[in-house]
PDB file of C-alpha atoms and ligand atoms in Angstrom:
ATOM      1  CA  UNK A  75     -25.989  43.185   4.284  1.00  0.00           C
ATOM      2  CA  UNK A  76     -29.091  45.215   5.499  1.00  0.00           C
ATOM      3  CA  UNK A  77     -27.183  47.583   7.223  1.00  0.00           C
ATOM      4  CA  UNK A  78     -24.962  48.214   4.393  1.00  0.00           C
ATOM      5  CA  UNK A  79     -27.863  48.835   2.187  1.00  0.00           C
ATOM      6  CA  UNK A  80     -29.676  51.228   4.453  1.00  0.00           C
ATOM      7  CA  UNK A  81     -26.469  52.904   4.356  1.00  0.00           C
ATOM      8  CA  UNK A  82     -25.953  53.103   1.026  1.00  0.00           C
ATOM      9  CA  UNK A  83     -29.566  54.324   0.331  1.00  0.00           C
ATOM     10  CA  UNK A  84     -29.185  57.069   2.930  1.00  0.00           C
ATOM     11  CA  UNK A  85     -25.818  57.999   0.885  1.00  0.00           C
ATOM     12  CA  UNK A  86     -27.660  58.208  -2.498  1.00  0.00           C
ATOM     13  CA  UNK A  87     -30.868  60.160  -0.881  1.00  0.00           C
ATOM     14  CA  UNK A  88     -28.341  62.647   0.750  1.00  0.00           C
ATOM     15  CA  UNK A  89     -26.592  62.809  -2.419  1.00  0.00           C
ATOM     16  CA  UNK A  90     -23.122  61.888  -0.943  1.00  0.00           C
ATOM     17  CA  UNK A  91     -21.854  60.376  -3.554  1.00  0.00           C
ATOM     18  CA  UNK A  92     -18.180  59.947  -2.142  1.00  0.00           C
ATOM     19  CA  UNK A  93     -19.945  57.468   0.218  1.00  0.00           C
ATOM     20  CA  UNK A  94     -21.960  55.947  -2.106  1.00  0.00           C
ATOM     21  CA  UNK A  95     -18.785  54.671  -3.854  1.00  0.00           C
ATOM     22  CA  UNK A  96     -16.990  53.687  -0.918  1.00  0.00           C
ATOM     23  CA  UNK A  97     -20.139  51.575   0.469  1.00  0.00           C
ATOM     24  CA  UNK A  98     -20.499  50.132  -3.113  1.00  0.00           C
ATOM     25  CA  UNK A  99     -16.429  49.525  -3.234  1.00  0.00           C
ATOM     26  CA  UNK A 100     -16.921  47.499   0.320  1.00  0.00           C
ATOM     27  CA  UNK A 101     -19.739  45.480  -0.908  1.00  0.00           C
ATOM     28  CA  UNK A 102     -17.768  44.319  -3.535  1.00  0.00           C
ATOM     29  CA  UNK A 103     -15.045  43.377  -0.903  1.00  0.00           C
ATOM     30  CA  UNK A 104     -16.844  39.910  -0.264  1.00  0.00           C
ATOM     31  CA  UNK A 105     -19.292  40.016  -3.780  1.00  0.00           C
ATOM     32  CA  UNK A 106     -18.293  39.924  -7.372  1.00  0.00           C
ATOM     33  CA  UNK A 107     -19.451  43.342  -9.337  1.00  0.00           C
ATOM     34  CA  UNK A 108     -22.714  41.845 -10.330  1.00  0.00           C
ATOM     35  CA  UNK A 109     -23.591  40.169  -6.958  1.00  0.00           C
ATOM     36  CA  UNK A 110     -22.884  43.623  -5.880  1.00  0.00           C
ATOM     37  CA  UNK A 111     -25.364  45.363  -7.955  1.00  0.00           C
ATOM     38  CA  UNK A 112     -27.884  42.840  -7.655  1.00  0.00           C
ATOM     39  CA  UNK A 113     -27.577  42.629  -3.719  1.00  0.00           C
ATOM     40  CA  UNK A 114     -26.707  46.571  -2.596  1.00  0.00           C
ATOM     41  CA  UNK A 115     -27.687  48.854  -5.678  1.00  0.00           C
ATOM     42  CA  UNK A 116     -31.163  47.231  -6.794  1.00  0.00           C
ATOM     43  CA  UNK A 117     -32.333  46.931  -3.046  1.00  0.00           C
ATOM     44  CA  UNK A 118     -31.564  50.187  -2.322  1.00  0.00           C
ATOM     45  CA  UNK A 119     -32.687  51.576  -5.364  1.00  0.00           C
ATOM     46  CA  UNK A 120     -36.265  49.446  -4.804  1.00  0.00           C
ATOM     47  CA  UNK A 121     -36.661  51.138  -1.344  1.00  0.00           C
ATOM     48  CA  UNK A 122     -36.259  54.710  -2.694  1.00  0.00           C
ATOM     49  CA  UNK A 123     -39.017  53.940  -4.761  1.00  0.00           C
ATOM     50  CA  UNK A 124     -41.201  52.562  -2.128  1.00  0.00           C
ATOM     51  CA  UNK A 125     -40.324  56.141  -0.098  1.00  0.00           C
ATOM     52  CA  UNK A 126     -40.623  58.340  -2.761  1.00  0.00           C
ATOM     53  CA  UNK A 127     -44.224  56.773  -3.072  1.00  0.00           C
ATOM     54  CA  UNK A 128     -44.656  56.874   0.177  1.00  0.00           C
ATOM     55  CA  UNK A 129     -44.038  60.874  -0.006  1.00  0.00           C
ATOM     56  CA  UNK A 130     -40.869  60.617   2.153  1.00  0.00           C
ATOM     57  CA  UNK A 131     -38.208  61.251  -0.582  1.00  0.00           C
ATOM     58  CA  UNK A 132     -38.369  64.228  -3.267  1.00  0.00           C
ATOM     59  CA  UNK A 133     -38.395  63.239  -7.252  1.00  0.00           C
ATOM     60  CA  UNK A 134     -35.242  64.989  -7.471  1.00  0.00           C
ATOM     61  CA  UNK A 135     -33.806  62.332  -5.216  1.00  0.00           C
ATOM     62  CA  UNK A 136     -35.120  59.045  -6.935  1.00  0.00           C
ATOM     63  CA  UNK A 137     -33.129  60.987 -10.389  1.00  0.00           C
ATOM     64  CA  UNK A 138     -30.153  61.761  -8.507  1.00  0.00           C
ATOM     65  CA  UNK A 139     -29.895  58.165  -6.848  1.00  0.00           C
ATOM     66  CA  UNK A 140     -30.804  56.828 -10.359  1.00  0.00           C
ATOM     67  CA  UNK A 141     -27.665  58.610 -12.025  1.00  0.00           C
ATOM     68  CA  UNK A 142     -25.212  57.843  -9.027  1.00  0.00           C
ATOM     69  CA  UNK A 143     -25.890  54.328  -9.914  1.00  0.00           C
ATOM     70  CA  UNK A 144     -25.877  54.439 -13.448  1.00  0.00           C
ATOM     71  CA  UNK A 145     -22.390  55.286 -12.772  1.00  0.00           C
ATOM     72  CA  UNK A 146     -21.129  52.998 -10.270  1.00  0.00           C
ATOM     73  CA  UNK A 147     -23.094  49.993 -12.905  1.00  0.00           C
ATOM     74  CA  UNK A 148     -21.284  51.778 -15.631  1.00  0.00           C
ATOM     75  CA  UNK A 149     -17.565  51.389 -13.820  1.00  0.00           C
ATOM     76  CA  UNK A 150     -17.954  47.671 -11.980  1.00  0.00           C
ATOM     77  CA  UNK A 151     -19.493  45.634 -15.103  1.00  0.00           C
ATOM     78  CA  UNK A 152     -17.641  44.590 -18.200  1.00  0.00           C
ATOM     79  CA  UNK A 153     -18.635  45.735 -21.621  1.00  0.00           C
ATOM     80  CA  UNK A 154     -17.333  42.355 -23.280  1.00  0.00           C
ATOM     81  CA  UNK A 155     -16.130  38.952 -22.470  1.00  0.00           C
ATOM     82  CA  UNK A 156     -13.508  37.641 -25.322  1.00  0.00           C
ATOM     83  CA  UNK A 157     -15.073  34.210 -24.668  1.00  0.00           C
ATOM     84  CA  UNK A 158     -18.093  34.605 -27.062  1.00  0.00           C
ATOM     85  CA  UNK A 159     -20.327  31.719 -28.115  1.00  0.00           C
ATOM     86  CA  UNK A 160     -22.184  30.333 -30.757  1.00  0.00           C
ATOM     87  CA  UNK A 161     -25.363  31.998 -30.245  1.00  0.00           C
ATOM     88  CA  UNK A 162     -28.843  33.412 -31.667  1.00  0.00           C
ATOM     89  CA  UNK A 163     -28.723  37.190 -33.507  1.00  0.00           C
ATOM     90  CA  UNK A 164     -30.152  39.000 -30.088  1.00  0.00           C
ATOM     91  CA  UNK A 165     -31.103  42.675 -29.036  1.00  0.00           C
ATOM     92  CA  UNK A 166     -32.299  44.270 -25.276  1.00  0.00           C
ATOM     93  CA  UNK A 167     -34.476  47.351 -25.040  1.00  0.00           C
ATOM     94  CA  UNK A 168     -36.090  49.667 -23.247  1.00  0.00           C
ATOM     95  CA  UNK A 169     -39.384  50.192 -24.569  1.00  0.00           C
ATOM     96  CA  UNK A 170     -41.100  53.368 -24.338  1.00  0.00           C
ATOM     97  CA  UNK A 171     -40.263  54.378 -20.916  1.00  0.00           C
ATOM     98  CA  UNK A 172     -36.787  56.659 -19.693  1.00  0.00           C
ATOM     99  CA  UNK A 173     -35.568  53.769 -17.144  1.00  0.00           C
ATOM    100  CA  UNK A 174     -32.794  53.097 -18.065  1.00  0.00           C
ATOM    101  CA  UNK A 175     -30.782  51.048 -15.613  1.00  0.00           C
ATOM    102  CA  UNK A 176     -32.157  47.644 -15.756  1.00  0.00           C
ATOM    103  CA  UNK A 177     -31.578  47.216 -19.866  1.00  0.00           C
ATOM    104  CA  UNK A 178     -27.867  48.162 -18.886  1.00  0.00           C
ATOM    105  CA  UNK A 179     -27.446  45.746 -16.186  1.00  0.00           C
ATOM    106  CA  UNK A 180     -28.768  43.097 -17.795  1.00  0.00           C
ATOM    107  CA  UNK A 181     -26.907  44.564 -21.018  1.00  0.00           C
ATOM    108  CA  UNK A 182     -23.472  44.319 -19.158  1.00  0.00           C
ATOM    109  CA  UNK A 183     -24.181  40.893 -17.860  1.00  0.00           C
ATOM    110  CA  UNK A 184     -25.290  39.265 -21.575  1.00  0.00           C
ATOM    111  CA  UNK A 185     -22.098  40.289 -22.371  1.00  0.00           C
ATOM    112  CA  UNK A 186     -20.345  39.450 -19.499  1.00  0.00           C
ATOM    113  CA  UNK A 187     -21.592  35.891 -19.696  1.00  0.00           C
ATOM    114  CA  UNK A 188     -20.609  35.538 -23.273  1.00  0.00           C
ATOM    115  CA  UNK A 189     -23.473  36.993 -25.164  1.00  0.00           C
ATOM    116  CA  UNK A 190     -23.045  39.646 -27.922  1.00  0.00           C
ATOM    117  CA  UNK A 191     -26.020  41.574 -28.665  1.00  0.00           C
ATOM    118  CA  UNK A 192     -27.777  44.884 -29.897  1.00  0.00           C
ATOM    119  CA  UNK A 193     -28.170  47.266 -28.044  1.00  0.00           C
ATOM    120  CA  UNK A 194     -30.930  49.448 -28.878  1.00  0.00           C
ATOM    121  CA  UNK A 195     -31.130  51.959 -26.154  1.00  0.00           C
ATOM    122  CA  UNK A 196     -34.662  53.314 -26.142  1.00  0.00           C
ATOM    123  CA  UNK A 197     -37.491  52.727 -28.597  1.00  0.00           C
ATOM    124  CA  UNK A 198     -41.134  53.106 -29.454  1.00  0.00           C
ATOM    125  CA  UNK A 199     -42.663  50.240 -30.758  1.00  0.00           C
ATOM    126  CA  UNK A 200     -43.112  51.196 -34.354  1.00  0.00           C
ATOM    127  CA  UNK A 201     -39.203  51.812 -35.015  1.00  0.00           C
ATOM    128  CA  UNK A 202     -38.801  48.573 -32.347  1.00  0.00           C
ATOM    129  CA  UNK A 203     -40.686  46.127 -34.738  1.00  0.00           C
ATOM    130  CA  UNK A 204     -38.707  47.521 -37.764  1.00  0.00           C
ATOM    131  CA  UNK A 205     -35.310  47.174 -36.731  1.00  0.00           C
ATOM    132  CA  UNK A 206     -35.727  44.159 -35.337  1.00  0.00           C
ATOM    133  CA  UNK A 207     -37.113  42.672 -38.618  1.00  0.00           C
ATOM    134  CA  UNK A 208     -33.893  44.479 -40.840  1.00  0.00           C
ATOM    135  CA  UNK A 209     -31.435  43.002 -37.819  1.00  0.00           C
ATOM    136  CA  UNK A 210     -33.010  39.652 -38.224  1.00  0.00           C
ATOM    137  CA  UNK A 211     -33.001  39.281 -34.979  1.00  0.00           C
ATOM    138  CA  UNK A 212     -33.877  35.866 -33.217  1.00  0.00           C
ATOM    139  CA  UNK A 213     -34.053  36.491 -29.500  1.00  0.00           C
ATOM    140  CA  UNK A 214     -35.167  40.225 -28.174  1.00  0.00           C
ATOM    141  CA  UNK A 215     -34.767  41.339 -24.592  1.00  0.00           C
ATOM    142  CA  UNK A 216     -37.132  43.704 -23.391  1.00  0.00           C
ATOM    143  CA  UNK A 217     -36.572  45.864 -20.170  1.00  0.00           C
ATOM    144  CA  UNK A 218     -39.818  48.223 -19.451  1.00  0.00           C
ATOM    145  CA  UNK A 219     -40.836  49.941 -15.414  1.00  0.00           C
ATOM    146  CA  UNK A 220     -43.838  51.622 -16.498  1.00  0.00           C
ATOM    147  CA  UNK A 221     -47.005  49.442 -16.869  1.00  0.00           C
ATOM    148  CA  UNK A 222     -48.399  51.307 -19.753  1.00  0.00           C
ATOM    149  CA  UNK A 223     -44.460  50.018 -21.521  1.00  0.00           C
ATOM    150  CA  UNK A 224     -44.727  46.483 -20.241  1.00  0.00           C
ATOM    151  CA  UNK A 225     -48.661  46.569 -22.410  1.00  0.00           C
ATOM    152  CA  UNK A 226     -46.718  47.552 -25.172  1.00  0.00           C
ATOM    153  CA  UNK A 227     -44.606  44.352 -25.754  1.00  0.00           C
ATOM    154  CA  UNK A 228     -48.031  42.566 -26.413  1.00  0.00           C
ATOM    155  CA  UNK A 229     -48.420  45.289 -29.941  1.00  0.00           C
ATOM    156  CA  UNK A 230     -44.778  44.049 -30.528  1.00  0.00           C
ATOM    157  CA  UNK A 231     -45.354  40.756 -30.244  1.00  0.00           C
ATOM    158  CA  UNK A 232     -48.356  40.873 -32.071  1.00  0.00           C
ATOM    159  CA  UNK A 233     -46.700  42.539 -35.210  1.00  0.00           C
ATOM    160  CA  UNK A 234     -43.457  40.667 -35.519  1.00  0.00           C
ATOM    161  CA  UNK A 235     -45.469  37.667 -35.487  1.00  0.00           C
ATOM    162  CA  UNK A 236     -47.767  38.628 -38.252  1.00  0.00           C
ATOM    163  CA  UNK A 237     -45.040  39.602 -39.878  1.00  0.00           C
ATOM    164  CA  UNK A 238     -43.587  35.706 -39.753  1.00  0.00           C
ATOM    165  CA  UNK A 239     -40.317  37.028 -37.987  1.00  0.00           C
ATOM    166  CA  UNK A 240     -39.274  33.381 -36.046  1.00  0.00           C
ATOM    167  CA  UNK A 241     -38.683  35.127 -32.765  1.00  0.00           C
ATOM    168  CA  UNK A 242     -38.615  34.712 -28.880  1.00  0.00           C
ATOM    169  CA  UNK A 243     -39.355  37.245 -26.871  1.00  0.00           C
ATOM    170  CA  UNK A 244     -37.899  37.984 -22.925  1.00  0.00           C
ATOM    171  CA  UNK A 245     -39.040  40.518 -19.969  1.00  0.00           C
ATOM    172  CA  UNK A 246     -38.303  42.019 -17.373  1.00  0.00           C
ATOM    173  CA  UNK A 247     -38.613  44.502 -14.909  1.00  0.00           C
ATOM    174  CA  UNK A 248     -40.929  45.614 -12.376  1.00  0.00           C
ATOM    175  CA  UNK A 249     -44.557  45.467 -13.648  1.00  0.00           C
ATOM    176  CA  UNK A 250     -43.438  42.081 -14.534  1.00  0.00           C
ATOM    177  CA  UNK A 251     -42.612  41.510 -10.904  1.00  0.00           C
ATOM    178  CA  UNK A 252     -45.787  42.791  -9.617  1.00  0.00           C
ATOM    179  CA  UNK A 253     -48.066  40.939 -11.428  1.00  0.00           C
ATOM    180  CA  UNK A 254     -46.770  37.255 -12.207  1.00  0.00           C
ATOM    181  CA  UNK A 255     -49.077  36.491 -15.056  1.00  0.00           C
ATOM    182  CA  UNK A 256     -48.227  39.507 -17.010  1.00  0.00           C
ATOM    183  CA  UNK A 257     -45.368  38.493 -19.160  1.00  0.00           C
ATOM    184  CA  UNK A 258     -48.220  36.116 -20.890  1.00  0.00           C
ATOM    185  CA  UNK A 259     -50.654  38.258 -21.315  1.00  0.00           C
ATOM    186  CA  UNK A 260     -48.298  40.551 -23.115  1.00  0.00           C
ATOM    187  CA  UNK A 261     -47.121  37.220 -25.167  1.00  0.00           C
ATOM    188  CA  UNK A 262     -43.633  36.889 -23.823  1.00  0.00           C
ATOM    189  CA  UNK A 263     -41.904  33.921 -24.105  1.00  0.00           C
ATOM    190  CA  UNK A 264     -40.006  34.353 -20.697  1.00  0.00           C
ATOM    191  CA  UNK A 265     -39.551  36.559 -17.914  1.00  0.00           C
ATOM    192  CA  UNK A 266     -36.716  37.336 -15.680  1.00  0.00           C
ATOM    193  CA  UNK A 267     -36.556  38.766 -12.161  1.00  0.00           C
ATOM    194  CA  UNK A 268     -33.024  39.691 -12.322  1.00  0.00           C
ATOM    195  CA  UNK A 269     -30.723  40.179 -14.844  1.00  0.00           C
ATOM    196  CA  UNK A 270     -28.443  37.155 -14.284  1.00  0.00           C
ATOM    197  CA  UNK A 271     -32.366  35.313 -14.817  1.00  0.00           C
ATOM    198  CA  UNK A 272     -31.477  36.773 -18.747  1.00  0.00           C
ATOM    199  CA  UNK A 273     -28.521  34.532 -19.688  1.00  0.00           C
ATOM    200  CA  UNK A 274     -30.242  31.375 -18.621  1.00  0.00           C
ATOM    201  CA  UNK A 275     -33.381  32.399 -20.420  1.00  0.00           C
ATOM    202  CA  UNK A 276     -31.675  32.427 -23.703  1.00  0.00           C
ATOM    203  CA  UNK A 277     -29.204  29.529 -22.756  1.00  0.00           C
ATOM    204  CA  UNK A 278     -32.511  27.671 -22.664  1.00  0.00           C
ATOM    205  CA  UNK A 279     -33.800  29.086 -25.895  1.00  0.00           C
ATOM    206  CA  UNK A 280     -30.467  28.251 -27.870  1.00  0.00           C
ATOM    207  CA  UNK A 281     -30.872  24.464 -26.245  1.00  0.00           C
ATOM    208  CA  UNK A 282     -34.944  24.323 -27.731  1.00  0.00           C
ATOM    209  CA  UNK A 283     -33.646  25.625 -31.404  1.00  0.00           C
ATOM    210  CA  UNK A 284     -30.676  23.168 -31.556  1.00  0.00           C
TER     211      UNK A 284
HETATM  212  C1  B12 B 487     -34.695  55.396 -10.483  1.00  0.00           C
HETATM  213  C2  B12 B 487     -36.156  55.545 -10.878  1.00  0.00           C
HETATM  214  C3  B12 B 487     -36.471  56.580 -11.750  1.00  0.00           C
HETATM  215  C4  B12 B 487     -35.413  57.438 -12.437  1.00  0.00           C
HETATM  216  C5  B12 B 487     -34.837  56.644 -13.635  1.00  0.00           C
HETATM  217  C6  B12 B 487     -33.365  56.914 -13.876  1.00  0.00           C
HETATM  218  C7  B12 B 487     -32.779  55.987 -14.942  1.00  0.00           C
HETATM  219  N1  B12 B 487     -31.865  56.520 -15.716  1.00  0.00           N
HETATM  220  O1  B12 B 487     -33.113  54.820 -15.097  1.00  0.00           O
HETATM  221  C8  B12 B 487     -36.269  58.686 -12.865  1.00  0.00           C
HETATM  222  C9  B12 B 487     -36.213  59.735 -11.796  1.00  0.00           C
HETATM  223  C10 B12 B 487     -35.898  59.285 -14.207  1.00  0.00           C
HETATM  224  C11 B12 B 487     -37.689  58.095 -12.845  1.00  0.00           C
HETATM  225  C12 B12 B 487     -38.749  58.713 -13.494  1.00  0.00           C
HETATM  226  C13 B12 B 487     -40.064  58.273 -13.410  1.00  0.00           C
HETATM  227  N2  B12 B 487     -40.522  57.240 -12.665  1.00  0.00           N
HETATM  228 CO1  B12 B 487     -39.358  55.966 -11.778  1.00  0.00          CO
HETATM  229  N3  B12 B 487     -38.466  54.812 -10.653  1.00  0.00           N
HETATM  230  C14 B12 B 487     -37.193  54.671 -10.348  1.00  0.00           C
HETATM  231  C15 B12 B 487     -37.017  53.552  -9.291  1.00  0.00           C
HETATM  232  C16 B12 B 487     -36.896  54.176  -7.904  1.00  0.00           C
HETATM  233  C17 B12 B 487     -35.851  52.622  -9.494  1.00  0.00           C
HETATM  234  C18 B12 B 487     -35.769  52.046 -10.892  1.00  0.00           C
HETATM  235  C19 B12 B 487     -34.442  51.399 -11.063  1.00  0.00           C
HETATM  236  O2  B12 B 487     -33.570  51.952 -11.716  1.00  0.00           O
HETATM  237  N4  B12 B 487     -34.269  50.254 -10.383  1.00  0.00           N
HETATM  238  C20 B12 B 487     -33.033  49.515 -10.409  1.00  0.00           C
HETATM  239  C21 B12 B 487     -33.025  48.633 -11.679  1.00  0.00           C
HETATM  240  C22 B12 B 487     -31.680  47.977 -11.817  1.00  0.00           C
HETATM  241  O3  B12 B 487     -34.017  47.651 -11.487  1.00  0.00           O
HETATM  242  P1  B12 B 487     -34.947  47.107 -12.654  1.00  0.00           P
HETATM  243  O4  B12 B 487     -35.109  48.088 -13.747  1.00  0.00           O
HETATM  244  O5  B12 B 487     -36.180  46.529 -12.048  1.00  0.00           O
HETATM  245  O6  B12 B 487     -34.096  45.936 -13.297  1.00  0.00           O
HETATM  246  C23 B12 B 487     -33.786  44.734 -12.661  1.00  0.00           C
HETATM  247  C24 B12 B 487     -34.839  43.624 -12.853  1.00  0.00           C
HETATM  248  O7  B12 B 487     -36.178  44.098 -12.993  1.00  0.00           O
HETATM  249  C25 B12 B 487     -34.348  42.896 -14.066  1.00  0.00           C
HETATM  250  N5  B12 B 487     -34.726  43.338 -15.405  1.00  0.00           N
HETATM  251  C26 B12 B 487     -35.021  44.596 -15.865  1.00  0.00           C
HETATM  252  N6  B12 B 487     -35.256  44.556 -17.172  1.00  0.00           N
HETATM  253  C27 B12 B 487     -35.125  43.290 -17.571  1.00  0.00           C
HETATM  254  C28 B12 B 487     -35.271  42.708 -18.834  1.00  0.00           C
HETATM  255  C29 B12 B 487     -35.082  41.324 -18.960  1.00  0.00           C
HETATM  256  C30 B12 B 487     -35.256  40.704 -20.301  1.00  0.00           C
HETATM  257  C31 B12 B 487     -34.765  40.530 -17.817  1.00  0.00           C
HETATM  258  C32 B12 B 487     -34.596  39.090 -17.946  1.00  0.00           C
HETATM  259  C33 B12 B 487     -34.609  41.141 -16.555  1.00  0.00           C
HETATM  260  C34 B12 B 487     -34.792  42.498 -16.452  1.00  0.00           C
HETATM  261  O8  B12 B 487     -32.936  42.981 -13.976  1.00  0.00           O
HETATM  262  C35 B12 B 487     -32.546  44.215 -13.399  1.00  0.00           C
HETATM  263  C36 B12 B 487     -31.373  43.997 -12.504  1.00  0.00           C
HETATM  264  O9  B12 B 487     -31.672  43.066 -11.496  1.00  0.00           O
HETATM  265  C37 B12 B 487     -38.373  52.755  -9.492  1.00  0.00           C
HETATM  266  C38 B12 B 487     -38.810  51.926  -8.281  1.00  0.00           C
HETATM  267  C39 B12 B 487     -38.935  50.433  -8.606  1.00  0.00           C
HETATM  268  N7  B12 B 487     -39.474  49.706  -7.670  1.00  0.00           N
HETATM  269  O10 B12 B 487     -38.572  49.945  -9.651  1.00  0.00           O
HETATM  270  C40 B12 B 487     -39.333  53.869  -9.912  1.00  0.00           C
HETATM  271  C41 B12 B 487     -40.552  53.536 -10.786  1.00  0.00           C
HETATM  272  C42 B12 B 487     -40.196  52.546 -11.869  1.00  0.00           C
HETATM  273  N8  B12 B 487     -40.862  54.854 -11.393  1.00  0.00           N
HETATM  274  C43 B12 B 487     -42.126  55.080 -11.473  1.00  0.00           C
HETATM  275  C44 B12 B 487     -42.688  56.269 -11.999  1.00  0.00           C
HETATM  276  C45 B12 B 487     -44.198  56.399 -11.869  1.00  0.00           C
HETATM  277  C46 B12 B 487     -41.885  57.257 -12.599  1.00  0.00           C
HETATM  278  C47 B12 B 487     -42.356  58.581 -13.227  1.00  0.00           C
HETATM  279  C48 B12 B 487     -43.681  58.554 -14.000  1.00  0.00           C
HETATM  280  C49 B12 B 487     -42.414  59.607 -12.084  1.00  0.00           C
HETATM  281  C50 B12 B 487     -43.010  60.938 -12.428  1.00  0.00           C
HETATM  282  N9  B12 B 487     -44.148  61.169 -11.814  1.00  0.00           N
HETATM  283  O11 B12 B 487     -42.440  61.670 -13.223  1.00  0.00           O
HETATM  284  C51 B12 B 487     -41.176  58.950 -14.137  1.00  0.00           C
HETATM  285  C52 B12 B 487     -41.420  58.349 -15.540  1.00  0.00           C
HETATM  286  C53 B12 B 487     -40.276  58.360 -16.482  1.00  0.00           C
HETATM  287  C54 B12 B 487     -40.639  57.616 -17.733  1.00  0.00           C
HETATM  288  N10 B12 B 487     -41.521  58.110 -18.582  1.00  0.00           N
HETATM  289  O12 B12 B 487     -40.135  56.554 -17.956  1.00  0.00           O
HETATM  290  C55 B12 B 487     -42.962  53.919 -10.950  1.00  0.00           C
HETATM  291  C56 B12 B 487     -43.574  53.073 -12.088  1.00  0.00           C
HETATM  292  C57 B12 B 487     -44.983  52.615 -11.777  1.00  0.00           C
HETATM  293  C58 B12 B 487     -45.469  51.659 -12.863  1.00  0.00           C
HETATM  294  N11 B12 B 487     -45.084  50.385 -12.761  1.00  0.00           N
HETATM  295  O13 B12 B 487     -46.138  52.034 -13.785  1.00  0.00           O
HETATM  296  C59 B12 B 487     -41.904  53.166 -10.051  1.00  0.00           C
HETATM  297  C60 B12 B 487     -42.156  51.649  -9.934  1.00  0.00           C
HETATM  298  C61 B12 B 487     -41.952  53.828  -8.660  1.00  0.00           C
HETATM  299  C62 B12 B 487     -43.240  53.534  -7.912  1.00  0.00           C
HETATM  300  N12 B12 B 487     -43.167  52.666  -6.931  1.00  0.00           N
HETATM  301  O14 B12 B 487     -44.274  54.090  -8.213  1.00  0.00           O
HETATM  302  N13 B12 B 487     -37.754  56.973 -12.116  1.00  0.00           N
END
């Protein structure tokens, strides 16, 4: 598997995106789609970030690796799953911040596992808190990669709960992953390193509000 990941990063950092597919395809020769995006595409992705910090790889790169991905997420996971069950009104975001790919993974594998929810796509927190409150929403999702984001969810919290809205709250992404006690300090209910970490977070939750 490491070699197929350094592989497939050098194919997204040189742009190649005919390879990129065909490295992604044979991934998924002995993985299922999400395996596949959780095992090759988020490793990869995680070391072009390390280089680009490191000043080896050029902005422009970390985008264009970023949208090659997006794509190949976009084709391999399924939208729905006709098996839906009896579940808690939920919604994922992104707050604040432009990345985008986490919120869809985990998006795609909610609903792949049976969950329907909102999706709200990007929001500050202002228009956040409000929808949430009209959508009656019971269980929100939120996917953030800045820090300044993640310190947001804590103003979220803060206001839906003053505002008596019965609600649990999950995170995710990687300020949560680089400091552990974060998710509580921003009063989270739950945080998930990986997406498929999502549908047993609010598997749990329905359980507690049986
Ligand atoms: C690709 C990328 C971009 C792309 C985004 C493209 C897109 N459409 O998403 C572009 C080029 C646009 C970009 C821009 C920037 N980026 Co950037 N980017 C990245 C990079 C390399 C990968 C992010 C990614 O897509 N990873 C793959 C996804 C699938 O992983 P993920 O989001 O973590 O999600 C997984 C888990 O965390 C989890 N998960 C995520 N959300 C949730 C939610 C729940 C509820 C649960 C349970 C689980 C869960 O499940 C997912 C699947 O396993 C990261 C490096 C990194 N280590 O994260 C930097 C990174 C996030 N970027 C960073 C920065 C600084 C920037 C810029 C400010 C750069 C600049 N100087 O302009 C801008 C800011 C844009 C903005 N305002 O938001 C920093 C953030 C530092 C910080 N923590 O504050 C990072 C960490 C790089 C670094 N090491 O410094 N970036």
């Amino acid at each position: 598997m490491e070699e197929l990941i350094e592989r497939f990063r050098e194919s997204l950092e040189s742009l190649d995106r005919i390879q990129a597919h065909a490295l992604f395809k044979q991934a998924q020769l002995g993985l299922t789609p999400i395996e596949a995006v959780e095992q090759l595409v988020v490793p990869a992705l995680n070391q072009i970030g390390a280089a680009w910090q490191a000043g080896s790889v050029a902005l422009s790169q970390v985008y264009m690796s970023g949208r090659f991905c997006e794509e190949l997420v976009e084709q391999a996971l399924p939208f729905s799953d006709p098996d839906r069950k009896n579940q808690p009104r939920s919604a994922i975001v992104v707050l604040s911040d432009y990345h985008l790919l986490g919120k869809r993974i985990v998006y795609s594998v909610m609903r792949a596992s049976g969950f329907e929810l909102f999706d709200y796509g990007r929001m500050e927190v202002d228009e956040l808190v409000e929808r949430v409150l009209i959508d009656n929403v019971q269980v929100l999702l939120i996917s953030v990669l800045m820090l300044p984001s993640a310190l947001k969810v804590r103003e979220v919290s803060e206001r839906l709960r003053a505002r008596r809205a019965s609600i649990k709250i999950g995170v995710g992404g990687a300020p949560f992953l680089l400091d552990d006690q974060l998710w509580q300090e921003v009063g989270a209910d739950a945080m998930g390193h990986s997406a498929a970490d999502a549908a047993g977070i609010v598997q749990r939750w329905m359980e507690e509000m049986r």
